Amino acid sequence: MIRYDVADAVATVTLDRPDAMNSLTVALKTALLDALREAAASDAVRAVLITGAGRAFCAGQDLREHAENLEAGRGLANTVREHYNPLVELIVGMDKPVVAAVNGVAAGAGASLAYACDLRVASERAKFAMAFTGIGLAPDSGASWTLQRLIGAGRAAELLLLGEPLDAARALELGLVSRVVPEGELLKATHELAVRLAAGPTKAFAATKRALAFAATHSLAESLELEADLQDALAATADHRDATRAFLAKQRPTFTGR
């Protein structure tokens, strides 16, 4: 259900249930979490790329499995806390850049997983839908947190309440994605982006992610103090020292992630 490949210091994690639009069963959620944990822990990986096989990125929760749980009186079967929350926390908190290559439909929790990534690139045929209210549920998988940070509270409320789908062009206009590329160029474009990130200052990227997350919920004074702490730590890294020397020598820096 998951393909996991590492090349050029980039771990490509592909959801591989194309016949079911990569909808999320317990087995797929478990496999995805395992793959992302492997990427997070691996010294050989400095950036992560998430995509889907076939015509969808991820259609969200597998509703057949969900309906079986409802009929058996299990409700949500604790999948939000057991699966979705750990996935989003891992993606957002990972000390490595995470890029989503949105190749097709991204709906419900599938869209939420894309929104949790640091950067999103969409193919021209991608579509996004916050489908939760359409089946009588509220957003999960971090959508209430990520969406309003990406596009503002008003737009987030509109998408979450109405659940109307967005095509790739509208997603780009709103700022949900960084760029839109032709369908046949998506994996090449996103891999090149991930390789660029993988060749960068890994510790500085991790600190940048931490600073952004912290500043979203803390005061200016607290954020300034964290920035100072992070800069002190980064000033002691080999990447900063070597890059400073390269700058003074008018050379291109080479980052090692240390």
PDB file of C-alpha atoms in Angstrom:
ATOM      1  CA  MET A   1       0.000   0.000   0.000  1.00  0.00           C
ATOM      2  CA  ILE A   2       3.033   2.258   0.299  1.00  0.00           C
ATOM      3  CA  ARG A   3       6.015   2.593  -2.005  1.00  0.00           C
ATOM      4  CA  TYR A   4       9.121   3.963  -0.309  1.00  0.00           C
ATOM      5  CA  ASP A   5      12.143   5.000  -2.357  1.00  0.00           C
ATOM      6  CA  VAL A   6      15.236   7.031  -1.493  1.00  0.00           C
ATOM      7  CA  ALA A   7      17.288   8.845  -4.157  1.00  0.00           C
ATOM      8  CA  ASP A   8      19.374  12.026  -3.971  1.00  0.00           C
ATOM      9  CA  ALA A   9      18.706  12.198  -0.194  1.00  0.00           C
ATOM     10  CA  VAL A  10      14.954  12.439  -0.904  1.00  0.00           C
ATOM     11  CA  ALA A  11      12.528   9.830   0.442  1.00  0.00           C
ATOM     12  CA  THR A  12       9.560   9.505  -1.911  1.00  0.00           C
ATOM     13  CA  VAL A  13       6.524   8.066  -0.128  1.00  0.00           C
ATOM     14  CA  THR A  14       3.772   7.002  -2.547  1.00  0.00           C
ATOM     15  CA  LEU A  15       0.287   6.027  -1.406  1.00  0.00           C
ATOM     16  CA  ASP A  16      -0.424   2.979  -3.559  1.00  0.00           C
ATOM     17  CA  ARG A  17      -4.119   2.046  -3.565  1.00  0.00           C
ATOM     18  CA  PRO A  18      -4.933   3.502  -6.986  1.00  0.00           C
ATOM     19  CA  ASP A  19      -8.097   1.443  -7.488  1.00  0.00           C
ATOM     20  CA  ALA A  20      -9.530   3.039  -4.331  1.00  0.00           C
ATOM     21  CA  MET A  21      -8.125   6.532  -5.047  1.00  0.00           C
ATOM     22  CA  ASN A  22      -5.623   5.940  -2.246  1.00  0.00           C
ATOM     23  CA  SER A  23      -8.373   6.196   0.350  1.00  0.00           C
ATOM     24  CA  LEU A  24      -7.139   5.631   3.861  1.00  0.00           C
ATOM     25  CA  THR A  25      -7.779   2.309   5.561  1.00  0.00           C
ATOM     26  CA  VAL A  26      -6.240   1.410   8.907  1.00  0.00           C
ATOM     27  CA  ALA A  27      -3.624  -0.631   7.050  1.00  0.00           C
ATOM     28  CA  LEU A  28      -2.665   2.259   4.759  1.00  0.00           C
ATOM     29  CA  LYS A  29      -2.575   4.787   7.604  1.00  0.00           C
ATOM     30  CA  THR A  30      -0.343   2.459   9.616  1.00  0.00           C
ATOM     31  CA  ALA A  31       1.981   1.863   6.652  1.00  0.00           C
ATOM     32  CA  LEU A  32       2.158   5.591   5.888  1.00  0.00           C
ATOM     33  CA  LEU A  33       3.043   6.412   9.480  1.00  0.00           C
ATOM     34  CA  ASP A  34       5.752   3.735   9.480  1.00  0.00           C
ATOM     35  CA  ALA A  35       7.225   5.068   6.225  1.00  0.00           C
ATOM     36  CA  LEU A  36       7.276   8.659   7.454  1.00  0.00           C
ATOM     37  CA  ARG A  37       8.861   7.624  10.732  1.00  0.00           C
ATOM     38  CA  GLU A  38      11.539   5.771   8.765  1.00  0.00           C
ATOM     39  CA  ALA A  39      12.207   8.869   6.677  1.00  0.00           C
ATOM     40  CA  ALA A  40      12.325  11.101   9.746  1.00  0.00           C
ATOM     41  CA  ALA A  41      14.849   8.841  11.479  1.00  0.00           C
ATOM     42  CA  SER A  42      17.121   8.139   8.510  1.00  0.00           C
ATOM     43  CA  ASP A  43      20.391  10.047   8.218  1.00  0.00           C
ATOM     44  CA  ALA A  44      20.317   9.289   4.492  1.00  0.00           C
ATOM     45  CA  VAL A  45      17.108  11.326   4.056  1.00  0.00           C
ATOM     46  CA  ARG A  46      17.172  15.125   4.109  1.00  0.00           C
ATOM     47  CA  ALA A  47      13.811  15.841   2.452  1.00  0.00           C
ATOM     48  CA  VAL A  48      10.546  13.941   2.007  1.00  0.00           C
ATOM     49  CA  LEU A  49       8.151  13.842  -0.944  1.00  0.00           C
ATOM     50  CA  ILE A  50       4.597  12.513  -0.545  1.00  0.00           C
ATOM     51  CA  THR A  51       2.412  11.648  -3.539  1.00  0.00           C
ATOM     52  CA  GLY A  52      -0.255   9.212  -4.696  1.00  0.00           C
ATOM     53  CA  ALA A  53      -0.395   6.500  -7.353  1.00  0.00           C
ATOM     54  CA  GLY A  54      -2.920   6.706 -10.171  1.00  0.00           C
ATOM     55  CA  ARG A  55      -5.469   9.484 -10.573  1.00  0.00           C
ATOM     56  CA  ALA A  56      -5.713  10.613  -6.951  1.00  0.00           C
ATOM     57  CA  PHE A  57      -3.403  11.987  -4.321  1.00  0.00           C
ATOM     58  CA  CYS A  58      -5.683  10.715  -1.558  1.00  0.00           C
ATOM     59  CA  ALA A  59      -9.472  10.653  -1.389  1.00  0.00           C
ATOM     60  CA  GLY A  60      -9.453  10.715   2.420  1.00  0.00           C
ATOM     61  CA  GLN A  61     -10.927   8.143   4.761  1.00  0.00           C
ATOM     62  CA  ASP A  62     -12.010   4.853   3.175  1.00  0.00           C
ATOM     63  CA  LEU A  63     -15.770   5.161   3.704  1.00  0.00           C
ATOM     64  CA  ARG A  64     -16.434   1.441   3.222  1.00  0.00           C
ATOM     65  CA  GLU A  65     -14.256   0.641   6.213  1.00  0.00           C
ATOM     66  CA  HIS A  66     -15.792   3.565   8.087  1.00  0.00           C
ATOM     67  CA  ALA A  67     -19.330   2.377   7.369  1.00  0.00           C
ATOM     68  CA  GLU A  68     -18.470  -1.067   8.716  1.00  0.00           C
ATOM     69  CA  ASN A  69     -17.269   0.530  11.950  1.00  0.00           C
ATOM     70  CA  LEU A  70     -20.489   2.543  12.224  1.00  0.00           C
ATOM     71  CA  GLU A  71     -22.657  -0.534  11.646  1.00  0.00           C
ATOM     72  CA  ALA A  72     -20.683  -2.431  14.297  1.00  0.00           C
ATOM     73  CA  GLY A  73     -21.174   0.407  16.796  1.00  0.00           C
ATOM     74  CA  ARG A  74     -17.475   1.338  16.829  1.00  0.00           C
ATOM     75  CA  GLY A  75     -18.003   4.895  15.612  1.00  0.00           C
ATOM     76  CA  LEU A  76     -14.716   6.371  14.394  1.00  0.00           C
ATOM     77  CA  ALA A  77     -12.805   3.476  15.995  1.00  0.00           C
ATOM     78  CA  ASN A  78     -10.446   6.050  17.521  1.00  0.00           C
ATOM     79  CA  THR A  79      -8.762   6.540  14.148  1.00  0.00           C
ATOM     80  CA  VAL A  80      -8.448  10.328  14.562  1.00  0.00           C
ATOM     81  CA  ARG A  81      -6.325  10.050  17.700  1.00  0.00           C
ATOM     82  CA  GLU A  82      -4.584   6.803  16.771  1.00  0.00           C
ATOM     83  CA  HIS A  83      -3.771   7.493  13.115  1.00  0.00           C
ATOM     84  CA  TYR A  84      -4.545  10.954  11.759  1.00  0.00           C
ATOM     85  CA  ASN A  85      -3.209  13.019  14.641  1.00  0.00           C
ATOM     86  CA  PRO A  86       0.175  11.230  14.736  1.00  0.00           C
ATOM     87  CA  LEU A  87       0.514  11.549  10.952  1.00  0.00           C
ATOM     88  CA  VAL A  88      -0.065  15.294  10.958  1.00  0.00           C
ATOM     89  CA  GLU A  89       2.110  15.882  14.015  1.00  0.00           C
ATOM     90  CA  LEU A  90       4.935  13.946  12.370  1.00  0.00           C
ATOM     91  CA  ILE A  91       4.700  15.832   9.060  1.00  0.00           C
ATOM     92  CA  VAL A  92       4.456  19.264  10.680  1.00  0.00           C
ATOM     93  CA  GLY A  93       7.086  18.557  13.330  1.00  0.00           C
ATOM     94  CA  MET A  94       9.584  16.671  11.153  1.00  0.00           C
ATOM     95  CA  ASP A  95      13.071  18.210  11.190  1.00  0.00           C
ATOM     96  CA  LYS A  96      13.157  17.884   7.387  1.00  0.00           C
ATOM     97  CA  PRO A  97      11.223  19.663   4.640  1.00  0.00           C
ATOM     98  CA  VAL A  98       8.165  17.769   3.409  1.00  0.00           C
ATOM     99  CA  VAL A  99       6.765  18.367  -0.083  1.00  0.00           C
ATOM    100  CA  ALA A 100       3.382  17.162  -1.356  1.00  0.00           C
ATOM    101  CA  ALA A 101       3.068  16.308  -5.053  1.00  0.00           C
ATOM    102  CA  VAL A 102      -0.705  16.528  -5.504  1.00  0.00           C
ATOM    103  CA  ASN A 103      -1.324  14.505  -8.644  1.00  0.00           C
ATOM    104  CA  GLY A 104      -5.124  14.389  -8.560  1.00  0.00           C
ATOM    105  CA  VAL A 105      -7.997  14.439  -6.095  1.00  0.00           C
ATOM    106  CA  ALA A 106      -7.105  15.410  -2.521  1.00  0.00           C
ATOM    107  CA  ALA A 107     -10.226  15.222  -0.376  1.00  0.00           C
ATOM    108  CA  GLY A 108     -11.002  15.256   3.329  1.00  0.00           C
ATOM    109  CA  ALA A 109      -8.124  13.844   5.337  1.00  0.00           C
ATOM    110  CA  GLY A 110      -6.186  13.455   2.082  1.00  0.00           C
ATOM    111  CA  ALA A 111      -6.294  17.196   1.503  1.00  0.00           C
ATOM    112  CA  SER A 112      -5.441  17.738   5.161  1.00  0.00           C
ATOM    113  CA  LEU A 113      -2.279  15.652   4.776  1.00  0.00           C
ATOM    114  CA  ALA A 114      -1.231  17.838   1.840  1.00  0.00           C
ATOM    115  CA  TYR A 115      -1.924  21.013   3.833  1.00  0.00           C
ATOM    116  CA  ALA A 116       0.305  19.735   6.654  1.00  0.00           C
ATOM    117  CA  CYS A 117       3.300  19.564   4.300  1.00  0.00           C
ATOM    118  CA  ASP A 118       5.697  22.483   4.058  1.00  0.00           C
ATOM    119  CA  LEU A 119       5.228  22.947   0.313  1.00  0.00           C
ATOM    120  CA  ARG A 120       2.586  21.725  -2.132  1.00  0.00           C
ATOM    121  CA  VAL A 121       2.938  21.398  -5.896  1.00  0.00           C
ATOM    122  CA  ALA A 122      -0.166  20.437  -7.868  1.00  0.00           C
ATOM    123  CA  SER A 123      -0.696  19.015 -11.319  1.00  0.00           C
ATOM    124  CA  GLU A 124      -3.169  20.814 -13.546  1.00  0.00           C
ATOM    125  CA  ARG A 125      -5.703  18.037 -12.903  1.00  0.00           C
ATOM    126  CA  ALA A 126      -5.510  18.252  -9.096  1.00  0.00           C
ATOM    127  CA  LYS A 127      -8.649  19.006  -7.113  1.00  0.00           C
ATOM    128  CA  PHE A 128      -9.027  19.828  -3.437  1.00  0.00           C
ATOM    129  CA  ALA A 129     -12.169  19.267  -1.370  1.00  0.00           C
ATOM    130  CA  MET A 130     -12.852  19.651   2.332  1.00  0.00           C
ATOM    131  CA  ALA A 131     -15.513  16.954   2.288  1.00  0.00           C
ATOM    132  CA  PHE A 132     -16.119  16.609   6.042  1.00  0.00           C
ATOM    133  CA  THR A 133     -19.423  18.481   6.444  1.00  0.00           C
ATOM    134  CA  GLY A 134     -20.819  16.627   3.413  1.00  0.00           C
ATOM    135  CA  ILE A 135     -20.980  13.501   5.565  1.00  0.00           C
ATOM    136  CA  GLY A 136     -21.934  15.291   8.767  1.00  0.00           C
ATOM    137  CA  LEU A 137     -18.466  15.599  10.302  1.00  0.00           C
ATOM    138  CA  ALA A 138     -16.157  18.439  11.298  1.00  0.00           C
ATOM    139  CA  PRO A 139     -12.578  18.746   9.984  1.00  0.00           C
ATOM    140  CA  ASP A 140      -9.803  16.570  11.335  1.00  0.00           C
ATOM    141  CA  SER A 141      -6.191  15.784  10.445  1.00  0.00           C
ATOM    142  CA  GLY A 142      -5.214  19.323  11.359  1.00  0.00           C
ATOM    143  CA  ALA A 143      -7.299  21.113   8.711  1.00  0.00           C
ATOM    144  CA  SER A 144      -8.723  23.579  11.244  1.00  0.00           C
ATOM    145  CA  TRP A 145      -5.122  24.503  12.170  1.00  0.00           C
ATOM    146  CA  THR A 146      -3.384  24.438   8.781  1.00  0.00           C
ATOM    147  CA  LEU A 147      -6.021  25.943   6.503  1.00  0.00           C
ATOM    148  CA  GLN A 148      -6.446  29.250   8.302  1.00  0.00           C
ATOM    149  CA  ARG A 149      -2.675  29.656   8.476  1.00  0.00           C
ATOM    150  CA  LEU A 150      -2.409  29.096   4.748  1.00  0.00           C
ATOM    151  CA  ILE A 151      -5.307  31.230   3.493  1.00  0.00           C
ATOM    152  CA  GLY A 152      -6.803  33.101   6.473  1.00  0.00           C
ATOM    153  CA  ALA A 153      -9.703  32.397   8.794  1.00  0.00           C
ATOM    154  CA  GLY A 154     -12.444  33.641   6.464  1.00  0.00           C
ATOM    155  CA  ARG A 155     -11.392  31.570   3.465  1.00  0.00           C
ATOM    156  CA  ALA A 156     -10.788  28.548   5.698  1.00  0.00           C
ATOM    157  CA  ALA A 157     -14.309  28.795   7.098  1.00  0.00           C
ATOM    158  CA  GLU A 158     -15.734  29.018   3.570  1.00  0.00           C
ATOM    159  CA  LEU A 159     -13.902  25.901   2.395  1.00  0.00           C
ATOM    160  CA  LEU A 160     -14.651  23.904   5.537  1.00  0.00           C
ATOM    161  CA  LEU A 161     -18.320  24.854   5.823  1.00  0.00           C
ATOM    162  CA  LEU A 162     -19.311  24.633   2.159  1.00  0.00           C
ATOM    163  CA  GLY A 163     -17.015  21.792   1.163  1.00  0.00           C
ATOM    164  CA  GLU A 164     -16.939  22.976  -2.450  1.00  0.00           C
ATOM    165  CA  PRO A 165     -14.094  21.528  -4.533  1.00  0.00           C
ATOM    166  CA  LEU A 166     -11.287  23.704  -5.872  1.00  0.00           C
ATOM    167  CA  ASP A 167      -9.399  23.103  -9.073  1.00  0.00           C
ATOM    168  CA  ALA A 168      -5.634  23.581  -9.236  1.00  0.00           C
ATOM    169  CA  ALA A 169      -5.834  27.115 -10.638  1.00  0.00           C
ATOM    170  CA  ARG A 170      -8.096  28.295  -7.812  1.00  0.00           C
ATOM    171  CA  ALA A 171      -5.914  26.538  -5.220  1.00  0.00           C
ATOM    172  CA  LEU A 172      -2.911  28.458  -6.579  1.00  0.00           C
ATOM    173  CA  GLU A 173      -4.840  31.727  -6.500  1.00  0.00           C
ATOM    174  CA  LEU A 174      -5.762  31.184  -2.844  1.00  0.00           C
ATOM    175  CA  GLY A 175      -2.217  30.172  -1.864  1.00  0.00           C
ATOM    176  CA  LEU A 176      -2.985  26.540  -1.065  1.00  0.00           C
ATOM    177  CA  VAL A 177      -0.257  25.380  -3.443  1.00  0.00           C
ATOM    178  CA  SER A 178       3.128  26.842  -4.361  1.00  0.00           C
ATOM    179  CA  ARG A 179       2.853  26.139  -8.072  1.00  0.00           C
ATOM    180  CA  VAL A 180       0.856  24.236 -10.680  1.00  0.00           C
ATOM    181  CA  VAL A 181       2.578  22.190 -13.382  1.00  0.00           C
ATOM    182  CA  PRO A 182       1.398  20.019 -16.284  1.00  0.00           C
ATOM    183  CA  GLU A 183       0.379  16.519 -15.220  1.00  0.00           C
ATOM    184  CA  GLY A 184       3.300  14.823 -16.948  1.00  0.00           C
ATOM    185  CA  GLU A 185       5.831  17.111 -15.278  1.00  0.00           C
ATOM    186  CA  LEU A 186       4.645  16.845 -11.672  1.00  0.00           C
ATOM    187  CA  LEU A 187       6.982  14.172 -10.313  1.00  0.00           C
ATOM    188  CA  LYS A 188      10.001  15.637 -12.085  1.00  0.00           C
ATOM    189  CA  ALA A 189       9.240  19.142 -10.805  1.00  0.00           C
ATOM    190  CA  THR A 190       8.563  18.058  -7.229  1.00  0.00           C
ATOM    191  CA  HIS A 191      11.576  15.764  -7.106  1.00  0.00           C
ATOM    192  CA  GLU A 192      13.800  18.615  -8.291  1.00  0.00           C
ATOM    193  CA  LEU A 193      12.324  20.831  -5.585  1.00  0.00           C
ATOM    194  CA  ALA A 194      12.851  18.159  -2.932  1.00  0.00           C
ATOM    195  CA  VAL A 195      16.438  17.575  -4.116  1.00  0.00           C
ATOM    196  CA  ARG A 196      17.083  21.307  -3.801  1.00  0.00           C
ATOM    197  CA  LEU A 197      15.815  21.200  -0.236  1.00  0.00           C
ATOM    198  CA  ALA A 198      17.782  18.033   0.523  1.00  0.00           C
ATOM    199  CA  ALA A 199      20.972  19.797  -0.555  1.00  0.00           C
ATOM    200  CA  GLY A 200      20.286  22.713   1.763  1.00  0.00           C
ATOM    201  CA  PRO A 201      21.051  23.497   5.414  1.00  0.00           C
ATOM    202  CA  THR A 202      18.934  20.821   7.090  1.00  0.00           C
ATOM    203  CA  LYS A 203      19.289  22.172  10.622  1.00  0.00           C
ATOM    204  CA  ALA A 204      18.371  25.672   9.465  1.00  0.00           C
ATOM    205  CA  PHE A 205      15.267  24.294   7.743  1.00  0.00           C
ATOM    206  CA  ALA A 206      14.275  22.474  10.935  1.00  0.00           C
ATOM    207  CA  ALA A 207      14.748  25.653  12.957  1.00  0.00           C
ATOM    208  CA  THR A 208      12.695  27.634  10.436  1.00  0.00           C
ATOM    209  CA  LYS A 209       9.805  25.154  10.719  1.00  0.00           C
ATOM    210  CA  ARG A 210       9.996  25.338  14.498  1.00  0.00           C
ATOM    211  CA  ALA A 211      10.073  29.139  14.505  1.00  0.00           C
ATOM    212  CA  LEU A 212       7.037  29.403  12.230  1.00  0.00           C
ATOM    213  CA  ALA A 213       4.977  26.960  14.297  1.00  0.00           C
ATOM    214  CA  PHE A 214       5.947  28.675  17.551  1.00  0.00           C
ATOM    215  CA  ALA A 215       5.283  32.200  16.301  1.00  0.00           C
ATOM    216  CA  ALA A 216       1.769  31.260  15.181  1.00  0.00           C
ATOM    217  CA  THR A 217       0.649  30.849  18.804  1.00  0.00           C
ATOM    218  CA  HIS A 218       3.048  33.017  20.829  1.00  0.00           C
ATOM    219  CA  SER A 219       3.729  36.696  21.380  1.00  0.00           C
ATOM    220  CA  LEU A 220       6.293  38.776  19.509  1.00  0.00           C
ATOM    221  CA  ALA A 221       8.561  38.881  22.574  1.00  0.00           C
ATOM    222  CA  GLU A 222       8.433  35.093  22.988  1.00  0.00           C
ATOM    223  CA  SER A 223       9.035  34.571  19.280  1.00  0.00           C
ATOM    224  CA  LEU A 224      12.016  36.940  19.300  1.00  0.00           C
ATOM    225  CA  GLU A 225      13.524  35.004  22.183  1.00  0.00           C
ATOM    226  CA  LEU A 226      13.096  31.694  20.402  1.00  0.00           C
ATOM    227  CA  GLU A 227      14.661  33.166  17.272  1.00  0.00           C
ATOM    228  CA  ALA A 228      17.673  34.236  19.316  1.00  0.00           C
ATOM    229  CA  ASP A 229      17.987  30.744  20.829  1.00  0.00           C
ATOM    230  CA  LEU A 230      17.740  29.098  17.426  1.00  0.00           C
ATOM    231  CA  GLN A 231      20.324  31.448  15.917  1.00  0.00           C
ATOM    232  CA  ASP A 232      22.732  30.730  18.754  1.00  0.00           C
ATOM    233  CA  ALA A 233      22.392  27.009  18.087  1.00  0.00           C
ATOM    234  CA  LEU A 234      22.717  27.364  14.303  1.00  0.00           C
ATOM    235  CA  ALA A 235      25.788  29.577  14.634  1.00  0.00           C
ATOM    236  CA  ALA A 236      27.604  26.561  16.054  1.00  0.00           C
ATOM    237  CA  THR A 237      26.809  24.296  13.080  1.00  0.00           C
ATOM    238  CA  ALA A 238      29.293  23.260  10.424  1.00  0.00           C
ATOM    239  CA  ASP A 239      26.856  24.359   7.731  1.00  0.00           C
ATOM    240  CA  HIS A 240      26.809  27.961   8.991  1.00  0.00           C
ATOM    241  CA  ARG A 241      30.562  28.129   9.465  1.00  0.00           C
ATOM    242  CA  ASP A 242      31.332  26.652   6.047  1.00  0.00           C
ATOM    243  CA  ALA A 243      28.690  28.733   4.262  1.00  0.00           C
ATOM    244  CA  THR A 244      30.061  31.931   5.795  1.00  0.00           C
ATOM    245  CA  ARG A 245      33.542  31.043   4.577  1.00  0.00           C
ATOM    246  CA  ALA A 246      32.179  30.239   1.128  1.00  0.00           C
ATOM    247  CA  PHE A 247      30.331  33.561   0.966  1.00  0.00           C
ATOM    248  CA  LEU A 248      33.471  35.529   1.822  1.00  0.00           C
ATOM    249  CA  ALA A 249      35.412  33.545  -0.776  1.00  0.00           C
ATOM    250  CA  LYS A 250      32.658  34.185  -3.357  1.00  0.00           C
ATOM    251  CA  GLN A 251      32.036  30.443  -3.642  1.00  0.00           C
ATOM    252  CA  ARG A 252      28.855  28.390  -3.650  1.00  0.00           C
ATOM    253  CA  PRO A 253      28.330  26.749  -0.238  1.00  0.00           C
ATOM    254  CA  THR A 254      27.974  22.989   0.153  1.00  0.00           C
ATOM    255  CA  PHE A 255      25.687  21.975   2.993  1.00  0.00           C
ATOM    256  CA  THR A 256      26.056  18.672   4.803  1.00  0.00           C
ATOM    257  CA  GLY A 257      23.163  18.950   7.244  1.00  0.00           C
ATOM    258  CA  ARG A 258      25.522  19.175  10.222  1.00  0.00           C
TER     259      ARG A 258
END
